[in-house]
Coordinates of C-alpha atoms in Angstrom, one line a residue:
X1 CA 18.5 38.3 26.6
X2 CA 20.9 40.9 25.1
X3 CA 21.7 40.5 21.4
X4 CA 25.5 40.0 21.9
X5 CA 24.8 37.0 24.1
X6 CA 22.6 35.1 21.6
X7 CA 25.5 33.2 20.0
X8 CA 26.7 32.0 23.4
X9 CA 23.2 31.0 24.4
X10 CA 22.7 29.0 21.3
X11 CA 26.0 27.1 21.8
X12 CA 25.0 26.4 25.4
X13 CA 21.6 25.2 24.3
X14 CA 23.1 22.9 21.7
X15 CA 25.5 21.4 24.3
X16 CA 22.7 20.8 26.8
X17 CA 20.5 19.1 24.2
X18 CA 23.4 16.9 23.1
X19 CA 24.0 15.8 26.7
X20 CA 20.3 15.1 27.2
X21 CA 20.2 13.0 24.1
X22 CA 23.2 11.0 25.1
X23 CA 21.9 10.3 28.6
X24 CA 18.4 9.1 27.6
X25 CA 18.1 9.1 23.8
X26 CA 15.4 6.4 23.6
X27 CA 12.8 8.1 25.7
X28 CA 11.9 11.7 25.3
X29 CA 8.8 13.8 24.5
X30 CA 7.6 13.1 21.0
X31 CA 5.5 16.2 20.3
X32 CA 8.2 18.2 18.6
X33 CA 6.6 19.6 15.4
X34 CA 9.9 20.3 13.6
X35 CA 9.7 18.5 10.2
X36 CA 12.2 15.6 9.8
X37 CA 14.9 16.1 7.2
X38 CA 14.3 14.1 4.0
X39 CA 17.7 12.5 4.0
X40 CA 17.0 11.0 7.5
X41 CA 13.3 10.2 7.0
X42 CA 12.6 6.5 6.8
X43 CA 10.3 4.9 4.2
X44 CA 9.9 1.3 5.3
X45 CA 8.2 -1.0 2.9
X46 CA 7.0 -4.6 3.6
X47 CA 7.2 -7.3 0.9
X48 CA 5.8 -10.8 1.2
X49 CA 8.3 -13.5 1.4
X50 CA 6.6 -15.5 -1.3
X51 CA 7.1 -12.6 -3.7
X52 CA 10.9 -13.1 -3.2
X53 CA 10.5 -16.7 -4.3
X54 CA 8.2 -16.0 -7.3
X55 CA 10.3 -13.1 -8.6
X56 CA 7.8 -10.3 -8.1
X57 CA 10.2 -8.5 -5.7
X58 CA 11.9 -7.3 -8.9
X59 CA 8.8 -5.1 -9.5
X60 CA 9.5 -2.9 -6.4
X61 CA 11.2 0.4 -7.1
X62 CA 13.9 0.3 -4.4
X63 CA 14.9 3.9 -5.1
X64 CA 11.6 4.9 -3.3
X65 CA 12.3 3.1 0.1
X66 CA 15.0 3.2 2.7
X67 CA 14.2 -0.1 4.4
X68 CA 12.7 -3.3 2.9
X69 CA 11.1 -5.8 5.4
X70 CA 10.6 -9.3 4.1
X71 CA 7.5 -10.8 5.7
X72 CA 7.2 -13.3 7.1
X73 CA 10.2 -15.5 7.8
X74 CA 9.1 -17.8 10.6
X75 CA 10.9 -20.8 12.0
X76 CA 9.6 -24.3 12.5
X77 CA 8.4 -25.5 15.9
X78 CA 12.1 -26.2 16.9
X79 CA 13.2 -22.7 16.1
X80 CA 15.0 -23.6 12.8
X81 CA 14.5 -21.7 9.5
X82 CA 14.1 -23.2 6.1
X83 CA 16.1 -22.0 3.0
X84 CA 14.8 -18.9 1.2
X85 CA 15.5 -19.0 -2.5
X86 CA 16.1 -15.6 -4.0
X87 CA 16.6 -13.8 -0.7
X88 CA 20.4 -13.3 -1.1
X89 CA 19.8 -11.8 -4.6
X90 CA 17.1 -9.4 -3.3
X91 CA 19.3 -8.4 -0.5
X92 CA 22.3 -7.7 -2.8
X93 CA 20.0 -5.7 -5.2
X94 CA 18.6 -3.6 -2.3
X95 CA 22.1 -2.9 -0.9
X96 CA 23.1 -1.7 -4.3
X97 CA 20.4 1.0 -3.9
X98 CA 21.5 1.8 -0.4
X99 CA 18.4 0.1 1.0
X100 CA 18.5 -1.9 4.2
X101 CA 16.8 -5.4 4.3
X102 CA 15.3 -7.0 7.3
X103 CA 13.6 -10.3 8.0
X104 CA 10.2 -9.7 9.6
X105 CA 9.0 -12.5 11.9
X106 CA 5.6 -13.2 13.3
X107 CA 2.7 -11.5 11.6
X108 CA -1.0 -11.4 12.2
X109 CA -1.1 -15.1 11.7
X110 CA 2.1 -16.0 13.5
X111 CA 2.6 -19.7 14.4
X112 CA 1.1 -20.5 17.8
X113 CA 4.4 -22.2 18.9
X114 CA 6.1 -18.8 19.2
X115 CA 4.7 -18.7 22.7
X116 CA 6.6 -21.9 23.6
X117 CA 9.7 -20.9 21.7
X118 CA 10.2 -17.7 23.7
X119 CA 9.0 -19.1 27.0
X120 CA 11.6 -21.7 27.6
X121 CA 15.2 -20.5 28.1
X122 CA 16.8 -23.1 25.9
X123 CA 14.4 -22.9 23.0
X124 CA 14.5 -19.1 23.2
X125 CA 18.3 -19.2 23.0
X126 CA 18.1 -21.4 19.9
X127 CA 15.6 -19.1 18.3
X128 CA 17.8 -16.0 19.0
X129 CA 20.8 -17.8 17.6
X130 CA 18.9 -18.9 14.5
X131 CA 17.7 -15.3 13.9
X132 CA 21.3 -14.0 14.2
X133 CA 22.5 -16.7 11.8
X134 CA 19.7 -15.8 9.4
X135 CA 21.0 -12.2 9.1
X136 CA 24.5 -13.6 8.3
X137 CA 23.3 -16.2 5.8
X138 CA 21.3 -13.8 3.7
X139 CA 23.4 -10.7 4.4
X140 CA 20.4 -9.0 6.0
X141 CA 20.6 -5.8 8.0
X142 CA 18.4 -6.9 10.9
X143 CA 15.3 -8.5 12.3
X144 CA 11.8 -6.9 12.5
X145 CA 9.7 -8.4 15.3
X146 CA 5.9 -8.4 14.5
X147 CA 4.5 -10.4 17.4
X148 CA 1.0 -9.3 18.3
X149 CA -1.8 -9.9 20.7
X150 CA -1.2 -12.8 23.1
X151 CA 2.3 -13.3 21.8
X152 CA 3.3 -10.1 23.6
X153 CA 3.3 -11.9 27.0
X154 CA 5.6 -12.0 30.0
X155 CA 8.4 -13.6 27.9
X156 CA 8.4 -11.0 25.2
X157 CA 10.6 -8.5 27.0
X158 CA 13.4 -11.1 27.7
X159 CA 13.1 -12.4 24.2
X160 CA 13.7 -9.0 22.5
X161 CA 16.4 -8.1 25.0
X162 CA 18.3 -11.3 24.3
X163 CA 17.8 -10.8 20.5
X164 CA 19.1 -7.3 20.8
X165 CA 22.2 -8.5 22.6
X166 CA 22.8 -11.1 19.8
X167 CA 22.4 -8.6 17.0
X168 CA 24.2 -5.5 18.3
X169 CA 27.7 -6.9 18.1
X170 CA 27.0 -7.6 14.4
X171 CA 25.8 -4.0 13.9
X172 CA 22.4 -5.4 12.9
X173 CA 19.1 -3.6 13.4
X174 CA 16.3 -4.7 15.7
X175 CA 12.9 -3.1 14.8
X176 CA 9.3 -3.9 15.6
X177 CA 5.7 -3.5 14.3
X178 CA 3.3 -2.6 17.1
X179 CA -0.4 -1.9 17.4
X180 CA -1.8 0.6 19.9
X181 CA -4.6 -1.8 20.7
X182 CA -2.0 -3.9 22.5
X183 CA -0.2 -0.9 24.0
X184 CA -0.3 -1.9 27.7
X185 CA 1.4 -5.3 26.8
X186 CA 4.6 -3.6 25.7
X187 CA 7.0 -2.8 28.5
X188 CA 9.2 0.3 28.3
X189 CA 12.3 -1.9 28.6
X190 CA 11.1 -4.0 25.6
X191 CA 10.4 -0.9 23.5
X192 CA 13.9 0.5 24.4
X193 CA 15.5 -2.5 22.6
X194 CA 14.3 -1.4 19.2
X195 CA 16.2 0.9 16.8
X196 CA 12.9 2.1 15.5
X197 CA 9.2 1.2 15.8
X198 CA 6.7 0.8 13.1
X199 CA 3.2 1.7 14.3
X200 CA 0.5 -0.3 12.5
X201 CA -2.0 2.6 12.3
X202 CA -4.6 0.6 10.4
X203 CA -7.0 -2.3 10.9
X204 CA -9.2 -0.4 13.3
X205 CA -12.0 -2.5 11.9
X206 CA -12.2 -5.1 9.1
X207 CA -14.0 -8.2 7.8
X208 CA -13.6 -9.8 11.2
X209 CA -15.9 -7.0 12.5
X210 CA -18.8 -7.1 10.0
X211 CA -21.0 -5.3 12.6
X212 CA -18.6 -2.3 12.6
X213 CA -18.3 -1.1 9.0
X214 CA -16.2 2.0 8.4
X215 CA -12.8 3.4 7.7
X216 CA -10.1 1.1 9.1
X217 CA -7.3 3.7 8.9
X218 CA -8.7 7.2 9.5
X219 CA -6.4 10.2 9.8
X220 CA -7.6 10.7 13.4
X221 CA -6.2 7.2 14.2
X222 CA -2.7 8.3 12.9
X223 CA -2.9 11.4 15.1
X224 CA -3.9 9.4 18.2
X225 CA -1.3 6.7 17.6
X226 CA 1.6 9.2 17.3
X227 CA 0.3 11.2 20.3
X228 CA 0.2 8.0 22.4
X229 CA 3.6 6.5 21.5
X230 CA 5.4 9.9 21.3
X231 CA 3.6 11.6 24.1
X232 CA 2.2 9.1 26.6
X233 CA 5.0 6.6 26.2
X234 CA 7.7 9.2 25.6
X235 CA 9.4 7.5 22.7
X236 CA 11.6 9.9 20.6
X237 CA 9.8 10.8 17.4
X238 CA 12.9 9.8 15.4
X239 CA 12.2 6.2 16.5
X240 CA 8.6 6.1 15.3
X241 CA 7.4 5.2 11.8
X242 CA 3.7 5.8 10.9
X243 CA 2.1 2.8 9.3
X244 CA 0.2 3.5 6.0
X245 CA -2.1 1.0 4.3
X246 CA -2.0 0.3 0.6
X247 CA -5.2 -1.7 0.8
X248 CA -8.8 -1.4 1.7
X249 CA -11.6 -3.4 3.4
X250 CA -15.1 -3.8 2.1
X251 CA -18.4 -4.0 4.0
X252 CA -21.8 -5.0 2.7
X253 CA -23.1 -6.3 -0.6
X254 CA -21.2 -6.0 -3.9
X255 CA -17.7 -5.4 -2.6
X256 CA -14.9 -7.9 -1.7
X257 CA -13.7 -8.2 1.9
X258 CA -10.3 -6.7 1.0
X259 CA -8.6 -5.1 -2.0
X260 CA -5.2 -3.8 -2.9
X261 CA -5.1 -0.1 -3.7
X262 CA -4.1 -0.9 -7.3
X263 CA -7.2 -3.1 -7.7
X264 CA -9.4 -0.5 -6.2
X265 CA -8.3 2.0 -8.8
X266 CA -9.0 -0.5 -11.6
X267 CA -12.4 -1.5 -10.3
X268 CA -13.7 1.9 -9.3
X269 CA -12.7 4.6 -11.7
X270 CA -12.2 8.0 -10.1
X271 CA -11.4 6.6 -6.7
X272 CA -7.9 7.8 -6.3
X273 CA -8.7 11.0 -4.4
X274 CA -11.4 9.4 -2.2
X275 CA -11.3 7.2 0.9
X276 CA -14.4 5.2 0.2
X277 CA -16.5 4.0 -2.7
X278 CA -20.1 2.8 -2.3
X279 CA -21.4 0.5 -5.0
X280 CA -25.0 0.1 -6.4
X281 CA -25.6 -3.0 -4.3
X282 CA -25.1 -1.0 -1.1
X283 CA -21.6 -2.1 0.0
X284 CA -18.7 0.2 0.6
X285 CA -15.0 -0.2 0.2
X286 CA -12.9 1.8 2.6
X287 CA -9.2 2.7 2.0
X288 CA -6.7 5.6 2.0
X289 CA -6.7 7.6 -1.2
X290 CA -3.9 9.9 -2.3
X291 CA -4.9 13.0 -0.3
X292 CA -5.1 11.1 2.9
X293 CA -1.7 9.4 2.3
X294 CA -0.3 12.8 1.6
X295 CA -1.7 14.3 4.8
X296 CA -0.5 11.4 6.9
X297 CA 3.0 11.8 5.4
X298 CA 3.0 15.5 6.3
X299 CA 1.9 14.4 9.8
X300 CA 4.8 11.9 10.0
X301 CA 7.3 14.5 8.9
X302 CA 6.2 16.6 11.9
X303 CA 5.8 13.9 14.6
X304 CA 7.8 10.9 13.5
X305 CA 11.0 9.8 11.9
X306 CA 9.4 8.0 9.0
X307 CA 6.5 6.0 7.5
X308 CA 5.9 2.3 7.0
X309 CA 3.9 0.8 4.2
X310 CA 2.0 -2.5 4.1
X311 CA 2.6 -3.6 1.5
X312 CA 4.5 -2.4 -1.6
X313 CA 3.1 -4.6 -4.3
X314 CA -0.5 -3.4 -3.5
X315 CA 0.4 0.1 -4.8
X316 CA -0.8 1.8 -8.0
X317 CA 1.7 2.8 -10.7
X318 CA 3.1 6.1 -12.1
X319 CA 0.9 9.0 -11.2
X320 CA -1.4 6.6 -9.3
X321 CA 1.3 5.5 -6.9
X322 CA 0.8 6.2 -3.2
X323 CA 4.6 5.5 -2.7
X324 CA 5.4 8.2 -5.2
X325 CA 3.1 10.6 -3.3
X326 CA 5.0 9.8 -0.1
X327 CA 8.4 10.4 -1.7
X328 CA 7.2 13.7 -3.3
X329 CA 6.0 15.0 0.1
X330 CA 9.3 14.1 1.8
X331 CA 11.3 15.9 -0.9
X332 CA 9.0 18.9 -0.8
X333 CA 9.6 19.1 3.0
X334 CA 13.3 19.3 2.5
X335 CA 13.3 22.2 0.0

């Protein structure tokens, strides 16, 4: 192309890209390697609900995250929610730091009656109404759906579609935590309901698989997960958050089944830059050390719109903080 036509060509390209995004923004190739800008890059952190009640939520440095997911707020068998002491205060504090707060429902040990709640039209409607009311009661910014395994059934799509319809008029977010192991259970329509998607890129193995010792969250898993959801499933990279574990799993003698990263550092000196520690008794603790978290953050800057952390209170402090490492990488990418 002739040099004098470059400006026109760039304007035309920008217009075409804009039109394409408007027409089909939720599904497009996710293999663009242009780093995300720091001011739009999400850092989603999960915090246990009981840490809201016991006051430990105050230990979280909210200046280091963009979204705070409170896990897990689950209803009773009738779809009604209990009161959550301290949640309004946490929400207000977070909003003062420009952090959005969401209630996360479900979890790895979600109540079995979720299958019944979302299957029946009337009970599903009550659950959706209760969730919408929950966001109003505690001034929350949305709902995060973490239903896994058999809970992602034939009723999942209609549930999240109806929930989206209830939240959208309130300008509330709807997000999800998904695992690639259940990939075929998520329909494209269901995935299109979410404002963004947190990929649980961990728990490849664990204490439930004692016969398969090893790293539960290897770097290669992060690459494969982003390639699948961004490439195979065509989800825009801006909608994807790469999940990072702040904990480890132990296999064999002399190590506990699971440990927070903070406890790993205290128990095994010199472990911060490693991904595994083998003890004298023969057992091994597997986790993500600082270099791996740094590398995964760089990967997410290239192929996603953010990262997600499970969970914030398992982190080290100061120069030993994985969260600080994430923030530093994001800032460096924006220089």
